[in-house]
mmCIF file of C-alpha atoms in Angstrom:
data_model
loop_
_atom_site.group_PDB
_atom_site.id
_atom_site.type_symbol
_atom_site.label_atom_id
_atom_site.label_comp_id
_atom_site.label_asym_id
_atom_site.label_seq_id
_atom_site.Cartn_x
_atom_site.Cartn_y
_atom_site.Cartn_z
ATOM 1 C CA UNK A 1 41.673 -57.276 -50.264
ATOM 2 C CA UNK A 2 38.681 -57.987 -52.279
ATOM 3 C CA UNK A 3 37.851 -61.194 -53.562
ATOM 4 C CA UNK A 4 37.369 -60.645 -57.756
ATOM 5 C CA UNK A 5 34.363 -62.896 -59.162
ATOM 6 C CA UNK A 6 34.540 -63.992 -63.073
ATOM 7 C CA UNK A 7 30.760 -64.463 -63.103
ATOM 8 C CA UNK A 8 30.461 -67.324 -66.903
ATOM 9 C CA UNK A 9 27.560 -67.640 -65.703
ATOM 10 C CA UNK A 10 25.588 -68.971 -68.680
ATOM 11 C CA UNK A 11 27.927 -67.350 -71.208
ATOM 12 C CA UNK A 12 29.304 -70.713 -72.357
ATOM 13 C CA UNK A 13 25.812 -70.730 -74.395
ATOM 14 C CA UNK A 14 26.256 -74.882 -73.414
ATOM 15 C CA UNK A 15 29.671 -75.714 -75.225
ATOM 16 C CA UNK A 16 31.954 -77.218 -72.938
ATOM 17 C CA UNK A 17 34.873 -75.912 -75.138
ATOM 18 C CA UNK A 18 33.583 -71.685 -74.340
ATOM 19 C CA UNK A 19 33.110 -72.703 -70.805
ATOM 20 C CA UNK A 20 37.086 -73.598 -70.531
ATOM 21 C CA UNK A 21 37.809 -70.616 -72.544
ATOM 22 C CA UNK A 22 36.337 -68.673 -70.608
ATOM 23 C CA UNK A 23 38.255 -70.130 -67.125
ATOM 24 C CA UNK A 24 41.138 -69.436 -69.312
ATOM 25 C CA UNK A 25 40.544 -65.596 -69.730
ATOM 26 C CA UNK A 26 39.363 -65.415 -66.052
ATOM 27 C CA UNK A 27 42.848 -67.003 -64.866
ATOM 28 C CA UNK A 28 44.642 -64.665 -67.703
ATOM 29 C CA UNK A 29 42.500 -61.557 -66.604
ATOM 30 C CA UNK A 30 43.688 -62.140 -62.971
ATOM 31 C CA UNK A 31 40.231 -62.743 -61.296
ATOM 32 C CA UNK A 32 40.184 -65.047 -57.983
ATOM 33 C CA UNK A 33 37.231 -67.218 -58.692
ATOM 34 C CA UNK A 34 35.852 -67.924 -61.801
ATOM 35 C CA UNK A 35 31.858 -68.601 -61.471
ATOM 36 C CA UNK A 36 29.019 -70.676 -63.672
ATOM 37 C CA UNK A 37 25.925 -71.828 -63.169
ATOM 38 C CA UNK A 38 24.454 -75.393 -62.139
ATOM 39 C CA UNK A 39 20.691 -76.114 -62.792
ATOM 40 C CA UNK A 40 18.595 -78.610 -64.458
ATOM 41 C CA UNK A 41 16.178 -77.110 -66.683
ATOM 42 C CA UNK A 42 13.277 -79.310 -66.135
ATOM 43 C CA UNK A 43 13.886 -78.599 -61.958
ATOM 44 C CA UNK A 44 14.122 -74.587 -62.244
ATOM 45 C CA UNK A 45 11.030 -73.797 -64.368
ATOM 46 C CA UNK A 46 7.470 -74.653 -65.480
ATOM 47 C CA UNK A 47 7.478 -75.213 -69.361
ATOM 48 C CA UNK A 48 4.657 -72.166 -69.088
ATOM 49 C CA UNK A 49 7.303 -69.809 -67.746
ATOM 50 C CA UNK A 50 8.278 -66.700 -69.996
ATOM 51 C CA UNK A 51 11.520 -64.983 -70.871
ATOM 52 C CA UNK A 52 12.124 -61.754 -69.009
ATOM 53 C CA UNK A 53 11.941 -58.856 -71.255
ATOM 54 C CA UNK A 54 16.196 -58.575 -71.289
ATOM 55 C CA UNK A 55 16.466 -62.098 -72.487
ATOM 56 C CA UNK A 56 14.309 -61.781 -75.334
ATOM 57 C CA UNK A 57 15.503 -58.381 -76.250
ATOM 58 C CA UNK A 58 19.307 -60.015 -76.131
ATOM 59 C CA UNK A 59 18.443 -63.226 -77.659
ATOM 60 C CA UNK A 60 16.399 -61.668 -80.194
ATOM 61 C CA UNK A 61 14.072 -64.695 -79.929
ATOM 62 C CA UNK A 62 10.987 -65.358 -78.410
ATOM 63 C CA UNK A 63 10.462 -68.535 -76.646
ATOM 64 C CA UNK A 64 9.741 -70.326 -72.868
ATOM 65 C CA UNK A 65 12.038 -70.106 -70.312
ATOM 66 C CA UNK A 66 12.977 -73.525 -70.435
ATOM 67 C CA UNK A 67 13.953 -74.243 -74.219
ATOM 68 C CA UNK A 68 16.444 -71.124 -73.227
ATOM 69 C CA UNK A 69 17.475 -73.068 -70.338
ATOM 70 C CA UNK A 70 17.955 -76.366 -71.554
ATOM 71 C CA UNK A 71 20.322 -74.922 -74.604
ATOM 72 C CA UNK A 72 22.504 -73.591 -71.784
ATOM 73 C CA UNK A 73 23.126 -76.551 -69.418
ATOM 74 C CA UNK A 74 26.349 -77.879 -68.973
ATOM 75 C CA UNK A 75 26.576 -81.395 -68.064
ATOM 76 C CA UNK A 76 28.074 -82.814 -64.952
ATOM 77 C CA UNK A 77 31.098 -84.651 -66.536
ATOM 78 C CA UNK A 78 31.644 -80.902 -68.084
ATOM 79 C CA UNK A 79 31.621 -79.306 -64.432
ATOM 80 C CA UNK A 80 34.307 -82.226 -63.161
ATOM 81 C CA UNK A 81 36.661 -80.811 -66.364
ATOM 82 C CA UNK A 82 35.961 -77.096 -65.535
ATOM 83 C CA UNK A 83 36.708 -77.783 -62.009
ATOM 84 C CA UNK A 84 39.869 -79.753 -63.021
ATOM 85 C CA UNK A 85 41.042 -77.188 -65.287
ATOM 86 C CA UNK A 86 40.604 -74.407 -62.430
ATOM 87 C CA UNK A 87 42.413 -76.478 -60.450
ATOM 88 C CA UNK A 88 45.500 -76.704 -62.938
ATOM 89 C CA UNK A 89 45.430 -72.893 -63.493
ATOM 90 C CA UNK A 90 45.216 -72.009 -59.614
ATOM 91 C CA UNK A 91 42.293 -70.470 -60.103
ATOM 92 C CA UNK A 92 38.854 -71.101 -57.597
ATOM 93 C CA UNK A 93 36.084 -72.880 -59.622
ATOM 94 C CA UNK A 94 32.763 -71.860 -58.143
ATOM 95 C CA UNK A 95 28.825 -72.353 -59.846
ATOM 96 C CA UNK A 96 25.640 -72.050 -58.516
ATOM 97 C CA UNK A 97 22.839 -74.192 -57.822
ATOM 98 C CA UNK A 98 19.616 -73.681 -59.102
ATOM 99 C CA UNK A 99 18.217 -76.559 -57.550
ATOM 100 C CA UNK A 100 18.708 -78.996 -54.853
ATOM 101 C CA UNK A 101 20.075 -81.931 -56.893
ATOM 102 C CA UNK A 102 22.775 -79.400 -58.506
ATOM 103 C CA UNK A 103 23.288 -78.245 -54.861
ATOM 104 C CA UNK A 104 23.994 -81.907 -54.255
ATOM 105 C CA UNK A 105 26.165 -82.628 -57.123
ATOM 106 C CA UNK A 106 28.325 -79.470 -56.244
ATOM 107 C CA UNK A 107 29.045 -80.152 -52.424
ATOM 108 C CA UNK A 108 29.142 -84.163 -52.489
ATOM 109 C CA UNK A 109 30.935 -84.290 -55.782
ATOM 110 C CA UNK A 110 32.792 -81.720 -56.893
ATOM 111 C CA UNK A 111 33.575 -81.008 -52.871
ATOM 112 C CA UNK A 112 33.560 -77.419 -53.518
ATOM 113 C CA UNK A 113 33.509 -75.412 -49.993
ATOM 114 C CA UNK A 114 32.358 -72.213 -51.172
ATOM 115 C CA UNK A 115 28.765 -71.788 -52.501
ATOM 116 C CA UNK A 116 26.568 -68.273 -53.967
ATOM 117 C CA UNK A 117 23.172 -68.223 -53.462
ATOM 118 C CA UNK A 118 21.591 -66.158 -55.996
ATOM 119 C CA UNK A 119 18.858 -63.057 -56.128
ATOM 120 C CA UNK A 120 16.001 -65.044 -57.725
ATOM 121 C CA UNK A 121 16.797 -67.970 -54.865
ATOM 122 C CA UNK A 122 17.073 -65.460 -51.934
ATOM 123 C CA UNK A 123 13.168 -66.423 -51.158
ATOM 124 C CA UNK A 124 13.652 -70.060 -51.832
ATOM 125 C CA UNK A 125 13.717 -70.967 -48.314
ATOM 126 C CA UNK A 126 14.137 -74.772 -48.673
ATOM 127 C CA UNK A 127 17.023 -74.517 -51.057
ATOM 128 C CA UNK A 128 18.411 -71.552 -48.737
ATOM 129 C CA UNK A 129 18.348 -74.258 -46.085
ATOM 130 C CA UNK A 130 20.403 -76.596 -47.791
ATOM 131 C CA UNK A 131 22.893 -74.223 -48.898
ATOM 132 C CA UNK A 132 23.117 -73.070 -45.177
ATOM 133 C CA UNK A 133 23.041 -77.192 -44.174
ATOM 134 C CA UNK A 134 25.831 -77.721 -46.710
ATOM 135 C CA UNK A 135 28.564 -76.488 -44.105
ATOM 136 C CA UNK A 136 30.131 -73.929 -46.891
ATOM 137 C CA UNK A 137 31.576 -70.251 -46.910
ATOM 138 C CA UNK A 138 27.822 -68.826 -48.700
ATOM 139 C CA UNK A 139 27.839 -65.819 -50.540
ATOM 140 C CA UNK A 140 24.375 -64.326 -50.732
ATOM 141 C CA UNK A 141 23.092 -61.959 -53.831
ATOM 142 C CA UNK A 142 20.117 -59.742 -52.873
ATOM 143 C CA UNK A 143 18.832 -58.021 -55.958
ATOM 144 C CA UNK A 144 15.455 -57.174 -56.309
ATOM 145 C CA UNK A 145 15.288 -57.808 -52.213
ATOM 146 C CA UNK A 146 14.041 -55.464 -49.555
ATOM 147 C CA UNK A 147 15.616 -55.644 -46.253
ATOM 148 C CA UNK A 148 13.159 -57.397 -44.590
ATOM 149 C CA UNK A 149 13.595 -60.402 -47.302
ATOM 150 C CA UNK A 150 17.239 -60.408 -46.833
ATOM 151 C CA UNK A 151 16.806 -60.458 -42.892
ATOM 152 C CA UNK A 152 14.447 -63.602 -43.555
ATOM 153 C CA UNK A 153 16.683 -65.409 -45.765
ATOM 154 C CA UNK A 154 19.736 -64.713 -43.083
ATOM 155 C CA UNK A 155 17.164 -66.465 -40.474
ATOM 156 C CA UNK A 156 17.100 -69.753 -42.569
ATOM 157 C CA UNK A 157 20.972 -69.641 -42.617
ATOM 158 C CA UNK A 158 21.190 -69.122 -39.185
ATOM 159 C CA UNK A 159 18.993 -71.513 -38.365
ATOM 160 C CA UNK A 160 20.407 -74.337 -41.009
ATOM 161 C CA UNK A 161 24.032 -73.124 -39.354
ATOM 162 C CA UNK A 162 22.813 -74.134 -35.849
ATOM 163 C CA UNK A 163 20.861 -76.905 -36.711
ATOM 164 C CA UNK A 164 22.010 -79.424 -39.542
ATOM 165 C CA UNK A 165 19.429 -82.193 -39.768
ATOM 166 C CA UNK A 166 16.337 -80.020 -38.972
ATOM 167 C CA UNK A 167 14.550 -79.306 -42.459
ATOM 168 C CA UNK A 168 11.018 -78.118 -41.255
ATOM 169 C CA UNK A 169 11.617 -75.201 -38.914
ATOM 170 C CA UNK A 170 9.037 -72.816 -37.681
ATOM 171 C CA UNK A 171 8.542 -69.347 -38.292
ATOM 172 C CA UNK A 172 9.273 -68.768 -34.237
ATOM 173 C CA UNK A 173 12.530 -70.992 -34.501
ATOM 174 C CA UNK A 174 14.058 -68.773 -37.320
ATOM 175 C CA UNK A 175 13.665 -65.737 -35.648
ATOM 176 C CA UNK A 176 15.527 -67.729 -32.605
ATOM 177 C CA UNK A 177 17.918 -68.589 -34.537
ATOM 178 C CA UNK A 178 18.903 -65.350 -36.418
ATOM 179 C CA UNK A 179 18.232 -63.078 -32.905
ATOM 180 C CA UNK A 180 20.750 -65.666 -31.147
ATOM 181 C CA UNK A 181 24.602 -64.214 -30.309
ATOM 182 C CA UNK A 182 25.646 -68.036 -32.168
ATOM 183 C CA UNK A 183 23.359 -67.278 -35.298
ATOM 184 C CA UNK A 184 24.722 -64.060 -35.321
ATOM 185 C CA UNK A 185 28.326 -65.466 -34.646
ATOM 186 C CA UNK A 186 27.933 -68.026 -37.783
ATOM 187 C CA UNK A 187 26.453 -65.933 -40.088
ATOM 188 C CA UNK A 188 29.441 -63.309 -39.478
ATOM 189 C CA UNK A 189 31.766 -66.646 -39.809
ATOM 190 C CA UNK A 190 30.028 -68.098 -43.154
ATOM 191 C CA UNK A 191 28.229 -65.466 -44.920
ATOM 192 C CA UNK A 192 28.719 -62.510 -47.508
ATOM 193 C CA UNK A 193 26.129 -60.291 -48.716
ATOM 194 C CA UNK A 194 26.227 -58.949 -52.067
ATOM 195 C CA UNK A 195 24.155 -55.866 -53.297
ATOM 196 C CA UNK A 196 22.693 -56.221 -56.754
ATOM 197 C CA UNK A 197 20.300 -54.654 -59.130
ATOM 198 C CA UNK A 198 19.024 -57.639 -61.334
ATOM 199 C CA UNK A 199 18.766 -56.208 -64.345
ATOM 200 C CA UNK A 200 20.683 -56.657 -67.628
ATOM 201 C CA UNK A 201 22.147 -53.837 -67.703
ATOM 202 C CA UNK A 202 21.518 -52.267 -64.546
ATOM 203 C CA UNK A 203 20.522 -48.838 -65.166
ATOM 204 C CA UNK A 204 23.303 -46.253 -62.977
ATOM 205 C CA UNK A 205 20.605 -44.303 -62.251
ATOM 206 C CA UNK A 206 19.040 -47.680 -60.117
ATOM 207 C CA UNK A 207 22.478 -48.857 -58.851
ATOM 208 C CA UNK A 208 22.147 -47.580 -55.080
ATOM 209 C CA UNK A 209 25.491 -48.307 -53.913
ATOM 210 C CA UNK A 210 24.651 -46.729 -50.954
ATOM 211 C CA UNK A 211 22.495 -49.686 -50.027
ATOM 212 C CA UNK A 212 25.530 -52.022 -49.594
ATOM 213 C CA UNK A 213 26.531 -49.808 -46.886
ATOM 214 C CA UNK A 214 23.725 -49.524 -45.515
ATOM 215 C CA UNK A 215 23.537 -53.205 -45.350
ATOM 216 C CA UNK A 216 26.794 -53.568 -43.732
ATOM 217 C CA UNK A 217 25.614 -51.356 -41.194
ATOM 218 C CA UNK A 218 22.055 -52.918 -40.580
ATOM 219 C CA UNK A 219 23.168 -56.607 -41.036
ATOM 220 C CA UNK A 220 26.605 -56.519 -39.248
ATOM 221 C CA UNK A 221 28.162 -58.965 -42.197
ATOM 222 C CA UNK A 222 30.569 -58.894 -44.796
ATOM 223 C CA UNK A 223 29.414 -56.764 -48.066
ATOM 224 C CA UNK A 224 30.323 -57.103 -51.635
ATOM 225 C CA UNK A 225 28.556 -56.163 -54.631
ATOM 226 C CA UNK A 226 27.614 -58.164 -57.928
ATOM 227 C CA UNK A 227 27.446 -56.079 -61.039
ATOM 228 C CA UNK A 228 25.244 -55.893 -63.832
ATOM 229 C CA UNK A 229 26.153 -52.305 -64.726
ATOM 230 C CA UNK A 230 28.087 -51.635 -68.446
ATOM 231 C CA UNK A 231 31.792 -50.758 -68.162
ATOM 232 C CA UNK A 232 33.613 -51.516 -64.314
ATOM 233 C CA UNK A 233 32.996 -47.774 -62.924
ATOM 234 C CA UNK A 234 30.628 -49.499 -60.594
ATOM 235 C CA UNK A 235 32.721 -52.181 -59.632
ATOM 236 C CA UNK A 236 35.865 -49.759 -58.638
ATOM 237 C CA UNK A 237 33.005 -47.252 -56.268
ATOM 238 C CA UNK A 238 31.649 -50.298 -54.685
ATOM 239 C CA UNK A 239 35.882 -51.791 -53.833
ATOM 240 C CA UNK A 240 36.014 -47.840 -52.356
ATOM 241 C CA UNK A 241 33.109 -48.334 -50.681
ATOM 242 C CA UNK A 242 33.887 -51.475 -48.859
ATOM 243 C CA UNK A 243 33.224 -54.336 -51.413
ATOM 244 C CA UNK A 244 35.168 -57.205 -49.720
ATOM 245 C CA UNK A 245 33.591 -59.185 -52.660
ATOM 246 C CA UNK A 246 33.445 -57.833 -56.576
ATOM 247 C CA UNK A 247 31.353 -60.548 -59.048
ATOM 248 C CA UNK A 248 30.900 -59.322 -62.420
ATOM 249 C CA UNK A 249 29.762 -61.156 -65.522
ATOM 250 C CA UNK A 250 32.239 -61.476 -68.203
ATOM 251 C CA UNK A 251 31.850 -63.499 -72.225
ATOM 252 C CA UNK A 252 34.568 -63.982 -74.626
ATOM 253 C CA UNK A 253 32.383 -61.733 -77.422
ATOM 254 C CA UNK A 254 29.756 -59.342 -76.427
ATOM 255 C CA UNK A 255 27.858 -60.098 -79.823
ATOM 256 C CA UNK A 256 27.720 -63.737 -79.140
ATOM 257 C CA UNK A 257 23.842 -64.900 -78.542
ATOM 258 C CA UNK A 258 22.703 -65.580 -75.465
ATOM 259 C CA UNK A 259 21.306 -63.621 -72.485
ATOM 260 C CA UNK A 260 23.452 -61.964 -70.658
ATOM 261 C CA UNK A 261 26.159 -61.582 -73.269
ATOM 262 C CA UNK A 262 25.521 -57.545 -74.115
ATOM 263 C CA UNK A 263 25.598 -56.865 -70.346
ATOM 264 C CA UNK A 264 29.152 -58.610 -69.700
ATOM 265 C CA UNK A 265 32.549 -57.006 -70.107
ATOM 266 C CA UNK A 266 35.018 -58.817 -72.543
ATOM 267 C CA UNK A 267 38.071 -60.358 -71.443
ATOM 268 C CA UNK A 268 40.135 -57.422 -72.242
ATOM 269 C CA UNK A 269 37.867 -55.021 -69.932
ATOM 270 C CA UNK A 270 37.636 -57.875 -67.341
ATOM 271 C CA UNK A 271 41.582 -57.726 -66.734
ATOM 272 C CA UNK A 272 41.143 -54.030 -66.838
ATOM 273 C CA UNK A 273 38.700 -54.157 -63.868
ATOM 274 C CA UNK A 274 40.815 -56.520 -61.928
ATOM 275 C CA UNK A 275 44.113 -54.291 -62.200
ATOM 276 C CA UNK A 276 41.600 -50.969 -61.422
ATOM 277 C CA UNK A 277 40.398 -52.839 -58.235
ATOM 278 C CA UNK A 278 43.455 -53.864 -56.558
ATOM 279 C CA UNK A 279 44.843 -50.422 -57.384
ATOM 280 C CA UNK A 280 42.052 -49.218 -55.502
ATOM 281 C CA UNK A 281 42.712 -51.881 -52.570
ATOM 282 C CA UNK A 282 45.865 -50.141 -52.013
ATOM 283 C CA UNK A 283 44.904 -46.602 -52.743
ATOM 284 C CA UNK A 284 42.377 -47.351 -49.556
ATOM 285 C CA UNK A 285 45.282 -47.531 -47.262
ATOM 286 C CA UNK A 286 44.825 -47.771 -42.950
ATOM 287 C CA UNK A 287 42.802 -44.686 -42.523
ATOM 288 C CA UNK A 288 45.262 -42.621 -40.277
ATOM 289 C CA UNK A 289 46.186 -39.103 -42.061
ATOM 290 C CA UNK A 290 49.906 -38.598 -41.996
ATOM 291 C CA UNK A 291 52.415 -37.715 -44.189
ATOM 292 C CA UNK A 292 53.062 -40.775 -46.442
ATOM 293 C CA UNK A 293 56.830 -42.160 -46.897
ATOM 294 C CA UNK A 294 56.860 -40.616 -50.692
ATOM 295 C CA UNK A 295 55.641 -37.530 -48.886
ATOM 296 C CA UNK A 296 59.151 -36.597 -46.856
ATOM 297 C CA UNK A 297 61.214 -35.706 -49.051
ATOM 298 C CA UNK A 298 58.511 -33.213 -50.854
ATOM 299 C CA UNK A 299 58.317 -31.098 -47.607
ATOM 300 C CA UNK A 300 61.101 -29.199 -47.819
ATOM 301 C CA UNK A 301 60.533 -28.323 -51.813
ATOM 302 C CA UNK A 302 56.549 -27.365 -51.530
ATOM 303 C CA UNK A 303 56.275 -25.748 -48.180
ATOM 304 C CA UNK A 304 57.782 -22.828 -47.253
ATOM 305 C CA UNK A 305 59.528 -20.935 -44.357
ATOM 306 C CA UNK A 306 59.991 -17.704 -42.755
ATOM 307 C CA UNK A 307 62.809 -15.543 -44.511
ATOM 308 C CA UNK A 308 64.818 -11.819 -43.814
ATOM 309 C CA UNK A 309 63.171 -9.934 -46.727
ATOM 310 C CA UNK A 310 65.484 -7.299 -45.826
ATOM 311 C CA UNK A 311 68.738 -6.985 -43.654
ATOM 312 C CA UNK A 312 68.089 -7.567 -40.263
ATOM 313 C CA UNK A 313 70.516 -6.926 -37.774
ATOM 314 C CA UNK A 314 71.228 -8.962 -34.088
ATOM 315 C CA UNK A 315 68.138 -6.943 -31.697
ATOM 316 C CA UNK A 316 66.083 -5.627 -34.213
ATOM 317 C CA UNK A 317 62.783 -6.865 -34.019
ATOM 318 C CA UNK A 318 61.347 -8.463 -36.915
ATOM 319 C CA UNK A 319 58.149 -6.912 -38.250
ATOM 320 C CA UNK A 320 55.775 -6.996 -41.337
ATOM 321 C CA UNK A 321 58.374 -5.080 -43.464
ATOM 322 C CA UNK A 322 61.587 -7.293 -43.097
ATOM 323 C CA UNK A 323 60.064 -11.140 -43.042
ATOM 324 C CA UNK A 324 58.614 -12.490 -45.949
ATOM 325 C CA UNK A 325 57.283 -16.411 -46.301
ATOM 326 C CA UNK A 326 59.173 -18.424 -49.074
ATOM 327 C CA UNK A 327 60.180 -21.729 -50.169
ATOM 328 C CA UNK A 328 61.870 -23.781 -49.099
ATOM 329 C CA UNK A 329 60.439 -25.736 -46.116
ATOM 330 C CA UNK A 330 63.480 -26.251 -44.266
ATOM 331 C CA UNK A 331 63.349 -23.121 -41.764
ATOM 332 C CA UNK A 332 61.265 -22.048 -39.323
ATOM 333 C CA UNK A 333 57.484 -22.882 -40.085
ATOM 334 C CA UNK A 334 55.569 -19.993 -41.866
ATOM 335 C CA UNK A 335 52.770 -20.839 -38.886
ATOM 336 C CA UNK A 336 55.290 -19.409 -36.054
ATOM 337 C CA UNK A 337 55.054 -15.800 -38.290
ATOM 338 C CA UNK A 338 52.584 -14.230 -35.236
ATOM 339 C CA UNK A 339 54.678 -15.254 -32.925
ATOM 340 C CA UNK A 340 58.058 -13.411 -34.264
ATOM 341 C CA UNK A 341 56.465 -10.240 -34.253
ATOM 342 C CA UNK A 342 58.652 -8.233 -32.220
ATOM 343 C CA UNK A 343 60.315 -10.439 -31.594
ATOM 344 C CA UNK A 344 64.653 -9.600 -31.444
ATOM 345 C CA UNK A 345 66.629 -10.899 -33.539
ATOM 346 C CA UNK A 346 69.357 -13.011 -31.795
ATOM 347 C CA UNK A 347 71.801 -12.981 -34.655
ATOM 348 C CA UNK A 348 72.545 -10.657 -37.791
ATOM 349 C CA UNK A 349 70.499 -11.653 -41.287
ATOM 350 C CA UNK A 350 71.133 -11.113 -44.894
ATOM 351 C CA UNK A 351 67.916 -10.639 -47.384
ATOM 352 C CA UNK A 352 67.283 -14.012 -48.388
ATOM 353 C CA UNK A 353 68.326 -16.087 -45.368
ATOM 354 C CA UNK A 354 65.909 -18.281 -44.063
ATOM 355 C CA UNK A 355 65.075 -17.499 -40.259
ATOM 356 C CA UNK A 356 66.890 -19.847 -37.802
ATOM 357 C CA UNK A 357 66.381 -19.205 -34.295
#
C-alpha cells in the first residue's frame, strides 16, 4: 500500500495554532504521516540570499530569503505539541531538517525514527551524512537532481549506514561503500527515493513520471513521488505507477499568504486524493489475468454458445446453415464452432436449443 504524506510544510505561516489545524485535517483527510519543516533561519541562509521567483510571485512581496524564513519558524516547544497531538490522533508526525542542529533536535528529542531529506539538501553531503548516521527509515526527494547526483548522495548514505562515527570520508570510500552488496543491502533496508519537480506548481508538461521508474530500475530502491503539481491527477499516475510513497503539500486556504500556499490542495481535495489513491492500491491487484470472483457469474449472461438455428435431427451433420452463436454462455463454447462442422449430431435438436454434446 502506499504510504500518503500531508506535506504542512511551511503552511502554518509560523502560528502554532494553523500548524495543529492542519495535523487535524491531515488525520481527518486520512493521510498516514503528516509532514513540516524544521530549520533555523539564521543556519539555512545568508541574509544576501534572494526569494525564488515562485515565492515572490505567491507572497506578493519582495524581500531576502531569510526575513521569509524567520516569519515561518516554528519553535521547538511547538514541534513537542505537534508531535504530541499526532500522537493522540494516531497519526505519524514527521518534519524535516534544514540543518544539523534541527536534525539533532528531531532524532535526540522528539525520537522520531523516520526522517526526509529534501531536494535542495540532496547535495548537502555533510547533513546527508548525519541523516544517514542518525540510524532512521530516510526518505530522499530528488528534484532538480540528475542521476548521477542522486547516485552520489546514495554513496554518503551508504557509507554513513556502514560506518557511524566516520564524518570525513573520501571520495574512494563512498564509492566503496555504495558499490558494496551491505551498502546496497542498507540502502534497500533504510531508504526511499522520491521523484520531484521543484517547482511551485510543477508544470505537467515537466512532471516526467517516467523518471521514477526509471529510477526504480537504475537504483534498485523503493520509489515514491512528491508532488508539486495542481489538482492529485499526478499523485493517482505515480500510485499506478509504483509510488510506494505519495507526499503532497496541503494548507487549510489556498489564498492564505505564504509560499507554497497556491500550489497546495485544500483539505477537502487532500481527503479526495487519499480515498483516489487507495482505490487505486486495490484497483492494482496481483498481476495474474483471470477471471475475477465478480466475474463468474457474468459468464454465462455476456458470452455466448453454439445453438440449432434450425431443427436438427440425431446424424445430421451440423453445418453453416443450422448452427448459429447466441447467448447465453452456458453451452458449448462458440470457439469449438470449426470443430462441429460435420460433425453428427448424436441426439435430435429443436431451433433454439443450445448444443450439448
Amino acid at each position: 500500500m502506499t504510504l500518503i504524506i500531508a506535506e504542512a510544510g511551511v503552511n502554518h505561516n509560523g502560528d502554532e495554532n494553523i500548524a495543529l489545524a492542519l495535523v487535524e485535517a491531515a488525520h481527518r483527510a486520512g493521510a498516514d504521516i503528516v509532514k513540516f519543516q524544521t530549520f533555523k533561519a539564521k543556519h539555512l541562509v545568508t541574509a544576501q540570499a534572494q526569494q525564488a521567483s515562485y515565492q515572490v510571485k505567491n507572497t506578493q512581496k519582495q524581500e531576502s530569503q531569510l526575513a521569509m524564513l524567520e516569519r515561518l519558524e516554528l519553535s521547538y516547544q511547538a514541534h513537542v505539541r505537534l508531535k504530541q497531538r499526532c500522537s493522540e490522533l494516531g497519526i505519524e508526525f514527521l518534519s524535516t531538517a534544514f540543518d544539523l542542529e534541527s536534525l539533532d533536535f528531531l532524532v535526540h528529542d522528539l525520537g522520531i525514527e523516520r526522517l526526509k531529506i529534501p531536494s535542495g539538501e540532496l547535495t548537502n553531503s555533510p547533513l546527508v551524512l548525519a541523516h544517514a548516521q542518525a540510524g532512521c527509515q530516510l526518505i530522499v526527494s530528488t528534484g532538480m537532481a540528475t542521476l548521477d547526483e542522486i547516485k552520489q548522495c546514495l554513496s554518503v548514505i551508504a557509507f554513513g549506514l556502514l560506518h557511524k562515527t566516520q564524518t570525513a570520508p573520501t571520495e574512494q570510500q563512498l564509492l566503496n561503500a555504495y558499490n558494496s552488496e551491505q551498502g546496497q543491502a542498507l540502502l534497500q533496508q533504510y531508504v526511499t527515493v522520491l521523484h520531484c519537480t521543484t517547482e511551485y506548481p510543477a508544470p505537467f508538461n515537466e512532471i516526467n513520471l517516467k523518471a521514477m521508474v526509471s529510477m526504480a530500475r537504475d537504483l534498485k530502491l523503493p520509489v515514491g513521488y512528491s508532488d508539486h503539481s495542481e489538482g492529485f491527477v499526478v499523485p493517482i499516475a505515480a500510485t499506478a505507477l509504483g509510488a510506494q510513497i505519495i507526499e503532497k503539500h496541503f494548507t487549510l486556504d489556498k489564498q492564505m499568504p505564504g509560499p507554497d500556499h497556491k500550489a497546495s490542495i485544500e483539505p477537502e481535495e487532500l481527503t479526495a486524493m487519499v480515498q483516489a489513491i487507495k482505490q487505486t492500491n486495490q484497483s492494482l491487484g496481483d498481476g495474474i489475468k483471470q477471471p475475477q470472483p465478480s466475474e463468474w457469474a457474468n459468464i454465462a449472461v455476456a458470452r455466448k454458445s453454439l445453438v440449432a438455428k434450425t431443427a436438427i435431427q440425431q446424424g445430421e451433420c451440423f453445418n453453416e446453415h443450422n448452427l448459429e452463436i447466441k447467448r447465453p454462455g452456458s453451452g458449448v463454447s462458440p470457439t469449438k464452432y470449426w470443430q462441429y462442422l460435420g460433425r453428427a449430431a448424436n441426439k435430435t435438436y429443436q431451433a433454439g436449443d443450445l448444443i450439448a454434446e
